[in-house]
Coordinates of C-alpha atoms in Angstrom, one line a residue:
Chain A
M87 CA 0.0 0.0 0.0
N88 CA 1.0 3.6 -0.6
K89 CA 1.0 5.6 2.6
R90 CA 1.7 9.3 2.9
I91 CA 3.6 10.0 6.1
F92 CA 4.1 13.5 7.4
I93 CA 7.0 13.9 9.9
S94 CA 7.4 17.0 12.1
R95 CA 10.9 18.3 11.5
S96 CA 12.7 20.7 13.7
G97 CA 16.4 21.5 14.3
G98 CA 16.1 22.5 18.0
D99 CA 16.0 26.1 16.9
G100 CA 12.3 26.3 17.7
K101 CA 11.1 26.2 14.1
R102 CA 8.9 23.3 13.2
G103 CA 7.4 22.1 9.9
W104 CA 5.8 19.1 8.4
Q105 CA 7.8 17.2 5.8
N106 CA 6.0 14.5 3.8
Y107 CA 7.2 11.2 2.5
T108 CA 5.4 8.5 0.5
L109 CA 6.1 4.9 1.4
D110 CA 5.1 1.8 -0.5
C111 CA 4.9 -0.8 2.1
S112 CA 2.9 -3.7 3.4
P113 CA 0.1 -2.8 5.8
E114 CA 1.3 -4.9 8.8
L115 CA 4.3 -2.6 9.1
T116 CA 4.5 -0.7 12.3
V117 CA 5.1 3.1 12.4
L118 CA 8.6 2.3 13.7
D119 CA 9.3 0.1 10.7
A120 CA 8.1 2.9 8.4
L121 CA 10.4 5.3 10.1
F122 CA 13.3 3.0 9.5
A123 CA 12.3 2.5 5.9
I124 CA 12.2 6.2 5.3
Q125 CA 15.5 6.8 7.1
Q126 CA 17.2 4.1 5.1
R127 CA 15.8 4.7 1.7
Q128 CA 14.7 8.3 1.5
D129 CA 16.0 10.7 4.1
P130 CA 18.8 9.7 6.5
T131 CA 18.5 12.9 8.4
I132 CA 15.2 12.2 10.3
A133 CA 15.8 11.6 14.0
F134 CA 13.7 9.3 16.2
R135 CA 14.3 7.1 19.2
C136 CA 13.8 3.4 19.7
S137 CA 15.4 0.5 21.5
C138 CA 13.7 -2.9 22.0
R139 CA 11.2 -2.5 19.1
V140 CA 8.7 -4.8 20.9
G141 CA 6.9 -2.5 23.4
M142 CA 9.0 -3.3 26.5
C143 CA 11.3 -0.3 26.9
G144 CA 9.0 2.7 26.3
T145 CA 11.6 4.6 24.2
C146 CA 9.7 5.1 20.9
G147 CA 6.9 7.2 22.2
L148 CA 5.6 9.8 19.8
Q149 CA 2.3 11.5 18.7
I150 CA 0.6 9.6 15.9
N151 CA -2.3 11.6 14.4
G152 CA -2.6 13.6 17.6
V153 CA -2.6 10.6 20.0
P154 CA 0.5 9.7 22.0
A155 CA 1.4 6.1 21.2
L156 CA 4.4 3.7 20.9
A157 CA 5.7 3.6 17.3
C158 CA 6.7 0.0 17.6
K159 CA 3.2 -1.1 18.7
T160 CA 1.2 0.9 16.2
R161 CA 0.6 -0.8 12.9
L162 CA -0.2 1.3 9.8
T163 CA -3.5 -0.6 9.5
D164 CA -4.4 0.6 13.0
I165 CA -4.5 4.2 11.7
V166 CA -7.9 5.0 10.3
D167 CA -6.9 8.3 8.8
K168 CA -5.7 8.4 5.2
D169 CA -2.4 10.0 6.1
V170 CA -0.1 9.5 9.0
F171 CA 1.1 12.5 11.0
L172 CA 4.1 11.9 13.3
A173 CA 4.9 14.5 15.8
P174 CA 7.1 14.6 18.9
L175 CA 5.4 13.9 22.3
P176 CA 3.8 17.1 23.7
H177 CA 4.7 18.6 27.1
F178 CA 8.4 17.7 26.6
T179 CA 11.3 19.7 25.1
V180 CA 12.0 18.8 21.6
I181 CA 15.6 18.0 20.9
R182 CA 15.2 17.3 17.2
D183 CA 12.4 16.0 14.9
L184 CA 10.7 13.3 16.9
V185 CA 13.2 13.1 19.7
V186 CA 12.2 14.7 23.0
S187 CA 13.9 15.0 26.4
L188 CA 12.0 13.1 29.2
A189 CA 13.8 15.3 31.8
V190 CA 10.6 16.8 33.2
F191 CA 8.9 13.4 33.5
F192 CA 11.8 12.1 35.6
E193 CA 11.9 15.3 37.7
Q194 CA 8.4 14.6 38.8
W195 CA 9.1 10.9 39.1
R196 CA 11.9 11.7 41.6
K197 CA 9.7 13.9 43.7
V198 CA 7.7 11.0 44.9
L199 CA 10.7 9.1 46.2
P200 CA 10.3 6.2 43.8
A201 CA 12.9 4.0 45.4
L202 CA 11.9 1.7 48.2
R203 CA 13.1 2.9 51.6
S204 CA 13.3 -0.4 53.3
R205 CA 12.4 -0.9 56.9
D206 CA 15.5 -2.9 57.5
P207 CA 18.1 -2.5 54.7
E208 CA 20.5 -4.8 56.3
S209 CA 18.0 -7.6 56.6
K210 CA 19.0 -11.0 55.2
E211 CA 15.4 -12.3 55.4
L212 CA 13.4 -12.7 52.3
A213 CA 10.4 -10.3 52.2
K214 CA 7.2 -12.2 52.4
I215 CA 4.1 -10.5 50.9
P216 CA 1.0 -12.6 51.6
A217 CA -1.5 -12.9 48.7
E218 CA -4.3 -11.5 50.9
S219 CA -2.4 -8.4 51.8
T220 CA -3.6 -5.0 50.4
Y221 CA -0.4 -4.7 48.4
A222 CA -0.8 -8.1 46.7
R223 CA -4.5 -7.5 46.0
N224 CA -4.3 -4.0 44.7
T225 CA -1.1 -3.9 42.6
P226 CA -1.3 -6.5 39.9
G227 CA -1.5 -4.6 36.7
K228 CA 0.0 -1.5 38.3
R229 CA 3.6 -2.6 38.3
D230 CA 4.1 -2.7 34.6
C231 CA 5.1 1.0 34.1
I232 CA 7.8 1.3 31.5
T233 CA 8.2 5.1 32.0
C234 CA 7.4 5.8 28.4
G235 CA 5.9 9.2 29.2
L236 CA 2.8 8.7 27.1
C237 CA 0.5 9.4 30.0
F238 CA 2.4 12.6 30.8
A239 CA 2.0 13.6 27.1
A240 CA -1.7 12.9 27.0
C241 CA -2.7 14.6 30.3
G242 CA -4.7 17.8 29.7
I243 CA -3.7 19.2 33.1
L244 CA 0.0 18.9 32.2
A245 CA -0.8 20.8 29.1
M246 CA -1.5 23.8 31.3
S247 CA 0.8 23.3 34.2
K248 CA 4.2 21.6 34.6
R249 CA 3.8 21.5 38.4
Y250 CA 1.5 18.4 38.3
L251 CA 3.2 15.2 39.2
G252 CA 1.6 13.3 36.5
P253 CA -0.1 9.9 36.4
A254 CA 3.1 7.7 36.3
A255 CA 4.7 9.3 39.3
I256 CA 1.5 9.1 41.3
N257 CA 1.1 5.5 40.3
K258 CA 4.7 4.8 41.4
A259 CA 4.0 6.4 44.7
F260 CA 0.9 4.3 45.0
L261 CA 3.0 1.1 44.7
R262 CA 5.4 2.4 47.3
V263 CA 2.8 3.6 49.8
L264 CA 1.1 0.3 49.7
D265 CA 4.3 -1.7 50.1
P266 CA 4.5 -3.1 53.6
R267 CA 8.3 -3.0 53.4
D268 CA 8.5 0.8 52.8
T269 CA 8.9 3.5 55.5
A270 CA 8.7 6.7 53.6
H271 CA 4.9 7.0 53.6
E272 CA 4.6 10.3 55.3
E273 CA 7.0 12.1 53.0
R274 CA 5.2 10.8 49.9
L275 CA 1.7 11.6 51.2
K276 CA 2.8 15.1 51.8
I277 CA 3.7 15.8 48.2
L278 CA 0.8 13.8 46.9
N279 CA -1.6 15.9 49.1
S280 CA -0.1 19.2 47.8
S281 CA -2.7 21.4 46.2
H282 CA -0.5 22.4 43.2
D283 CA 1.4 19.2 42.4
G284 CA -0.4 16.3 43.8
V285 CA -3.4 14.1 43.3
W286 CA -5.9 17.0 43.6
R287 CA -4.8 18.4 40.2
C288 CA -6.1 15.3 38.6
H289 CA -9.5 15.9 37.1
T290 CA -10.3 12.4 35.9
Q291 CA -9.9 13.3 32.2
M292 CA -8.6 9.7 31.9
N293 CA -6.5 10.4 28.8
C294 CA -3.6 8.6 30.6
V295 CA -5.6 5.4 30.9
A296 CA -6.5 5.6 27.2
V297 CA -2.9 5.8 26.0
C298 CA -1.0 3.7 28.5
P299 CA 0.6 0.9 26.4
K300 CA 0.6 -1.4 29.5
G301 CA -3.1 -0.9 30.2
I302 CA -2.5 0.4 33.7
D303 CA -5.6 2.0 35.2
L304 CA -3.7 5.1 36.4
T305 CA -6.8 7.1 37.3
E306 CA -7.8 4.3 39.6
S307 CA -4.5 4.6 41.5
I308 CA -4.9 8.4 41.7
G309 CA -8.6 8.0 42.7
L310 CA -7.7 5.5 45.5
F311 CA -5.3 8.1 46.9
K312 CA -8.0 10.8 46.8
R313 CA -10.5 8.7 48.6
R314 CA -8.0 7.6 51.2
L315 CA -6.6 11.0 51.8
L316 CA -10.2 12.0 52.4
L317 CA -11.1 9.3 54.8
K318 CA -8.1 7.8 56.4
N319 CA -5.4 10.4 56.1
G320 CA -3.8 8.6 53.2
E321 CA -3.4 5.3 55.0
L322 CA -4.0 2.7 52.2
E323 CA -3.6 -0.4 54.3
S324 CA -7.1 -1.7 55.0
Chain B
M281 CA -8.4 15.1 56.8
S282 CA -6.5 17.6 54.7
R283 CA -8.0 20.9 53.5
N284 CA -7.6 19.8 49.9
A285 CA -9.3 16.5 50.5
L286 CA -12.2 18.3 52.2
A287 CA -12.6 20.9 49.4
W288 CA -12.6 18.1 46.8
Y289 CA -15.2 16.2 48.7
M290 CA -17.4 19.3 49.4
Q291 CA -17.3 20.1 45.7
R292 CA -19.0 16.8 45.0
I293 CA -21.4 17.1 47.9
T294 CA -22.5 20.6 46.9
G295 CA -22.7 19.5 43.3
A296 CA -25.0 16.6 44.2
L297 CA -27.2 18.8 46.4
L298 CA -27.5 21.4 43.6
V299 CA -29.2 19.0 41.3
P300 CA -32.4 18.5 43.3
L301 CA -32.3 22.1 44.5
L302 CA -32.2 23.3 41.0
I303 CA -35.0 21.1 39.8
A304 CA -37.1 22.1 42.8
H305 CA -36.3 25.8 42.2
F306 CA -37.2 25.6 38.6
W307 CA -40.5 23.8 39.3
V308 CA -41.5 26.1 42.1
E309 CA -40.8 29.3 40.1
H310 CA -42.3 28.2 36.8
F311 CA -44.9 25.6 37.6
M312 CA -46.0 25.5 41.2
N313 CA -48.5 28.3 42.0
A314 CA -48.8 29.8 38.6
T315 CA -47.4 28.6 35.4
L316 CA -45.1 30.8 33.3
M317 CA -46.9 29.5 30.3
R318 CA -50.2 31.0 31.4
G319 CA -48.4 34.3 32.0
D320 CA -49.7 34.1 35.6
L321 CA -46.4 34.6 37.3
S322 CA -47.1 37.9 39.1
Y323 CA -45.4 40.0 41.7
E324 CA -48.0 39.0 44.3
V325 CA -47.4 35.3 43.8
I326 CA -43.7 35.7 44.3
L327 CA -44.2 38.0 47.3
T328 CA -46.5 35.6 49.0
R329 CA -44.1 32.8 48.6
I330 CA -41.1 34.8 49.7
A331 CA -42.8 36.0 52.9
N332 CA -42.8 32.4 54.1
P333 CA -39.5 32.0 56.2
W334 CA -39.2 28.3 55.1
W335 CA -39.0 29.3 51.4
Q336 CA -36.5 32.0 52.3
A337 CA -34.3 29.5 54.1
I338 CA -34.4 27.1 51.1
D339 CA -33.6 29.9 48.7
I340 CA -30.7 31.2 50.8
S341 CA -29.3 27.7 51.2
F342 CA -29.5 27.2 47.5
L343 CA -27.6 30.5 47.0
L344 CA -24.9 29.6 49.6
I345 CA -24.4 26.1 48.2
A346 CA -24.2 27.4 44.6
L347 CA -21.7 30.0 45.7
Y348 CA -19.5 27.5 47.4
H349 CA -19.5 25.2 44.4
G350 CA -18.9 28.0 41.9
L351 CA -16.1 29.8 43.8
N352 CA -14.4 26.5 44.8
G353 CA -14.6 25.6 41.1
L354 CA -13.0 28.9 40.2
Y355 CA -10.2 28.3 42.7
S356 CA -9.6 24.9 41.0
I357 CA -9.4 26.6 37.6
V358 CA -6.9 29.1 38.8
L359 CA -4.7 26.3 40.3
D360 CA -5.0 24.3 37.1
F361 CA -3.2 27.0 35.2
G362 CA -0.2 26.3 37.4
K363 CA 1.3 29.7 37.0
I364 CA 0.8 30.8 40.6
G365 CA 2.7 29.4 43.5
P366 CA 1.5 28.4 46.9
R367 CA 1.4 32.0 48.1
G368 CA -0.5 33.1 45.1
A369 CA -3.0 30.2 45.8
N370 CA -3.5 31.4 49.3
I371 CA -4.1 35.0 48.1
T372 CA -6.6 33.7 45.5
A373 CA -8.4 31.7 48.1
T374 CA -8.7 34.7 50.4
I375 CA -10.0 36.9 47.6
L376 CA -12.6 34.3 46.6
V377 CA -13.8 33.9 50.2
I378 CA -14.2 37.7 50.4
I379 CA -16.1 37.7 47.1
G380 CA -18.2 34.8 48.3
V381 CA -19.2 36.5 51.6
A382 CA -20.0 39.8 49.8
W383 CA -22.0 38.0 47.1
A384 CA -23.9 36.0 49.7
F385 CA -24.7 39.1 51.7
W386 CA -25.9 40.9 48.5
G387 CA -28.1 37.9 47.7
V388 CA -29.7 37.8 51.1
M389 CA -30.3 41.5 50.9
A390 CA -32.5 40.9 47.9
F391 CA -34.9 39.0 50.2
H392 CA -34.8 41.7 52.8
N393 CA -35.9 44.3 50.3
L394 CA -38.8 42.3 48.8
Chain C
M227 CA -4.0 19.4 3.8
I228 CA -4.2 18.2 7.4
S229 CA -7.7 17.1 8.4
P230 CA -9.3 19.3 11.1
R231 CA -9.7 16.3 13.4
I232 CA -5.9 15.6 13.3
L233 CA -5.1 19.3 13.7
V234 CA -7.4 19.6 16.8
R235 CA -5.9 16.4 18.2
T236 CA -2.3 17.4 17.7
Y237 CA -2.5 21.0 18.9
L238 CA -5.5 21.1 21.3
S239 CA -6.3 17.8 22.9
P240 CA -5.6 14.2 22.1
L241 CA -8.7 12.6 23.6
I242 CA -12.2 13.2 24.7
G243 CA -11.3 13.5 28.4
T244 CA -9.8 16.9 28.0
T245 CA -12.8 18.1 26.1
A246 CA -15.1 17.0 28.9
W247 CA -12.9 18.7 31.4
F248 CA -12.8 21.9 29.4
L249 CA -16.5 22.0 28.8
Q250 CA -17.1 21.5 32.5
R251 CA -15.0 24.6 33.3
V252 CA -16.5 26.8 30.5
T253 CA -20.1 25.9 31.5
G254 CA -19.2 26.4 35.2
L255 CA -17.9 29.9 34.5
L256 CA -21.0 30.7 32.4
L257 CA -23.2 29.6 35.2
L258 CA -21.3 31.7 37.8
F259 CA -21.9 34.7 35.5
Y260 CA -25.5 33.8 35.2
L261 CA -25.8 33.6 39.0
L262 CA -24.5 37.2 39.1
L263 CA -27.2 38.3 36.7
H264 CA -29.9 36.4 38.5
V265 CA -29.2 37.9 41.9
E266 CA -29.1 41.3 40.3
T267 CA -32.5 40.7 38.6
V268 CA -34.0 39.6 41.9
H269 CA -32.7 42.8 43.5
Q270 CA -34.3 44.8 40.8
L271 CA -37.7 43.2 41.6
S272 CA -37.5 44.6 45.1
A273 CA -38.3 48.0 43.5
G274 CA -41.9 47.1 43.4
P275 CA -44.6 45.6 41.1
A276 CA -44.1 48.1 38.3
A277 CA -40.5 47.2 38.0
F278 CA -41.3 43.5 38.1
D279 CA -43.8 43.8 35.3
R280 CA -41.4 45.8 33.2
A281 CA -38.7 43.2 33.7
M282 CA -41.1 40.4 32.8
A283 CA -42.0 42.2 29.6
A284 CA -38.4 42.5 28.7
F285 CA -37.8 38.8 29.3
K286 CA -40.5 38.0 26.7
N287 CA -38.1 39.3 24.1
P288 CA -37.1 36.3 21.7
L289 CA -33.4 37.0 22.3
F290 CA -34.0 36.4 26.0
R291 CA -35.9 33.2 25.3
L292 CA -33.0 32.0 23.2
L293 CA -30.6 32.7 26.0
E294 CA -32.8 30.9 28.4
I295 CA -32.8 27.8 26.2
G296 CA -29.0 28.2 26.0
L297 CA -28.9 28.4 29.8
L298 CA -30.9 25.1 30.0
G299 CA -28.3 23.4 27.7
V300 CA -25.4 24.7 29.8
V301 CA -27.0 23.6 33.1
I302 CA -27.7 20.1 31.7
L303 CA -24.2 19.6 30.3
H304 CA -22.6 20.8 33.5
A305 CA -24.8 18.7 35.8
L306 CA -24.7 15.5 33.9
N307 CA -20.9 15.7 33.3
G308 CA -20.6 16.4 37.0
I309 CA -22.5 13.3 37.8
R310 CA -20.3 11.3 35.5
I311 CA -17.2 12.7 37.3
M312 CA -18.6 11.8 40.6
V313 CA -19.3 8.3 39.4
I314 CA -15.7 7.9 38.2
D315 CA -14.3 9.6 41.4
F316 CA -16.1 7.2 43.6
G317 CA -14.6 4.3 41.8
V318 CA -17.5 3.0 39.9
A319 CA -17.2 2.1 36.2
T320 CA -14.0 3.8 35.5
R321 CA -13.6 1.6 32.5
H322 CA -16.7 3.1 31.0
Q323 CA -15.8 6.7 31.4
K324 CA -16.0 7.5 27.6
R325 CA -19.3 5.7 27.3
L326 CA -20.5 7.6 30.4
F327 CA -19.6 10.9 28.7
W328 CA -21.3 10.1 25.4
G329 CA -24.3 8.4 27.0
L330 CA -24.9 10.5 30.1
A331 CA -23.8 14.0 29.2
V332 CA -24.5 13.9 25.5
I333 CA -27.4 11.6 24.8
A334 CA -29.3 11.9 28.1
G335 CA -28.4 15.5 28.1
T336 CA -29.8 16.1 24.6
L337 CA -33.0 14.4 25.5
I338 CA -33.5 16.4 28.7
F339 CA -32.6 19.5 26.8
I340 CA -35.2 18.9 24.1
A341 CA -37.8 18.1 26.8
G342 CA -37.1 21.4 28.4
A343 CA -36.3 23.6 25.4
V344 CA -39.3 22.6 23.2
P345 CA -42.0 23.9 25.7
L346 CA -39.9 27.1 26.2
F347 CA -39.5 27.6 22.5
L348 CA -43.2 26.9 21.8
H349 CA -44.2 29.3 24.5
S350 CA -42.1 32.1 23.0
V351 CA -43.3 31.4 19.5
M352 CA -47.0 31.0 20.4
G353 CA -46.7 33.9 22.8
R354 CA -48.8 32.3 25.4

């Protein structure tokens, strides 16, 4: 099939423009395959990121016809529009063409103390987490975050304010606060409860859930925090 | 319970309360004693209703609940823009409270004069 | 060139959630403004029956009727979308949020709007 692909080009000097390419290819090709084909046969100067090519690393995030998605997981047949428009992820600084810097994402990520602060770091005992515990019951499906930044790019609140932590950071905090081995609950709850940056800036637009390539229900994690901060001062253990 | 959690919760409670209040208000004003359709809604009809302290209480509650919901919503909009820091947020909250009290006072005065 | 849908998605908002949020805020602000006008009108009425009758006559103006119908639409959208938000916030049916928007706020909203707007419109047209 013949597909017209428009790629947003920029040189980091602030100027951006669409450049179009026509690709004759089979429909099962992914957007990432198409980018490689264009780079190899038509224009070696286009810049884009990728790594694993199978949806595990989260590196190839970009905006496909206005929707943040992973290039390696989106087949050309999945795109209903006649033409394909590829743009860099919004809410991030564009380095060049489709390559963005995820710095702001990880800035917010670090604010929630994402590392486990273990109760006993010197312990030689294996941590046992019973299947009936709150952690075991509430976290399947929440641990798969690959920090691709798609949720950050899709969030309408982040479009207006860079102070909001973002769904991925809050979800990470959710995992840590529930974890019985962790001791940094108070610090995390403080930033999560902040009026500017924390969970209260989420207005359940649920774009994050719509774009997450791992199918994590991010709004559910954020919502659980809101309800618990309301009723039990943030204590998530039932 | 944190202030933010309370405000979030109250926004939903006031929102839920406003739905029946609004429906009741609309029905009372337009259909109860005299229908707007018949062109019967007259000054006397309203005056009679307003003289009753129960109706006054309901109407004033309606106003206060709507004011809380609206001004709290306005506060949320300001915060969503993200351009003001925590101090700016406190100033905004104070201004909105003052506006709310003034507005409520002004609204209650309308009853006094009727 | 670029289809309007893609333009909107790329530069304004990728998905329906942002539109719902945005509409909620716009309708909220409009309603706050309406509240201002409403309290002002009630104040005017305290000037006596003559003032009341004059105001009522002014409101029969077709422009006012149109605005009233618009107000009805704004109220319905804000209220039903608000209910949808509450349903999501309290943890029910988060998977169905998009369906909730289209079903609740748009379809149910349109039905209620028509139920309310038609009598209002007929009243202004028939003049009764």
